[in-house]
Short mmCIF file of C-alpha atoms in Angstrom, two decimals:
data_model
loop_
_atom_site.label_atom_id
_atom_site.label_comp_id
_atom_site.label_asym_id
_atom_site.label_seq_id
_atom_site.Cartn_x
_atom_site.Cartn_y
_atom_site.Cartn_z
CA MET A 1 86.38 132.99 89.93
CA ASN A 2 83.58 135.54 89.94
CA GLU A 3 81.67 134.72 86.75
CA SER A 4 79.33 132.14 88.26
CA GLY A 5 79.06 133.85 91.63
CA LYS A 6 80.68 130.90 93.42
CA LYS A 7 84.03 131.09 95.17
CA SER A 8 85.92 127.86 94.68
CA VAL A 9 89.39 127.01 95.94
CA VAL A 10 91.96 127.36 93.15
CA LYS A 11 95.10 125.22 93.34
CA THR A 12 98.35 126.81 92.21
CA TRP A 13 102.02 125.94 92.08
CA ALA A 14 102.96 129.54 91.23
CA ARG A 15 104.35 130.75 94.56
CA ALA A 16 105.95 133.78 92.88
CA SER A 17 102.59 135.20 91.73
CA MET A 18 101.78 138.68 92.99
CA ILE A 19 98.48 139.06 94.86
CA SER A 20 96.27 141.62 93.10
CA PRO A 21 93.18 143.38 94.52
CA ASP A 22 90.98 141.05 92.43
CA PHE A 23 91.96 138.12 94.68
CA VAL A 24 90.60 139.68 97.90
CA GLY A 25 87.96 137.45 99.50
CA HIS A 26 89.00 134.30 97.65
CA THR A 27 90.82 131.20 98.84
CA VAL A 28 93.87 129.98 96.92
CA ALA A 29 95.56 126.64 97.67
CA VAL A 30 99.31 127.29 97.38
CA HIS A 31 101.69 124.34 96.97
CA ASN A 32 104.50 124.23 99.53
CA GLY A 33 106.48 121.39 97.94
CA ASN A 34 104.56 118.67 99.76
CA LYS A 35 100.87 119.61 99.87
CA PHE A 36 98.52 122.49 99.13
CA ILE A 37 98.00 125.05 101.90
CA PRO A 38 94.70 127.00 101.70
CA VAL A 39 95.27 130.75 101.95
CA TYR A 40 92.37 133.19 102.39
CA ILE A 41 93.29 136.48 100.68
CA THR A 42 92.70 139.71 102.63
CA GLU A 43 93.36 143.36 101.75
CA ASN A 44 96.60 143.40 103.75
CA MET A 45 98.08 140.71 101.47
CA VAL A 46 97.78 142.76 98.26
CA GLY A 47 101.21 143.36 96.75
CA HIS A 48 102.81 140.34 98.39
CA LYS A 49 103.69 136.99 96.79
CA LEU A 50 101.54 133.88 97.30
CA GLY A 51 104.52 131.89 98.56
CA GLU A 52 104.94 134.18 101.57
CA PHE A 53 101.82 132.68 103.15
CA SER A 54 102.63 129.00 102.58
CA PRO A 55 105.60 127.89 104.72
CA THR A 56 107.88 125.30 103.15
CA ARG A 57 109.95 124.26 106.14
CA ARG A 58 108.91 122.54 109.36
CA PHE A 59 110.62 123.41 112.65
CA GLY A 60 111.24 120.22 114.58
CA GLY A 61 112.38 122.03 117.72
CA HIS A 62 115.71 122.34 119.43
CA SER A 63 117.11 119.34 121.22
CA GLY A 64 116.25 119.61 124.90
CA ASN A 65 118.18 118.60 127.98
CA ARG A 66 117.40 114.88 127.94
CA LYS A 67 118.66 112.91 130.91
#
């Protein structure tokens, strides 16, 4: 990522990967089972897993009072 000086988006399917301090400032596209979700890595994310920042389920909402 840093060799050429450019920061490109890296696609990954590895949701269980631990975020290391080397990733800070980069964007990683994490697969959520359907598409890739771009995640910008900050210092607060170090030590967490990549999959924590790419939701896999969509909330359709509760059924309302339809009359």
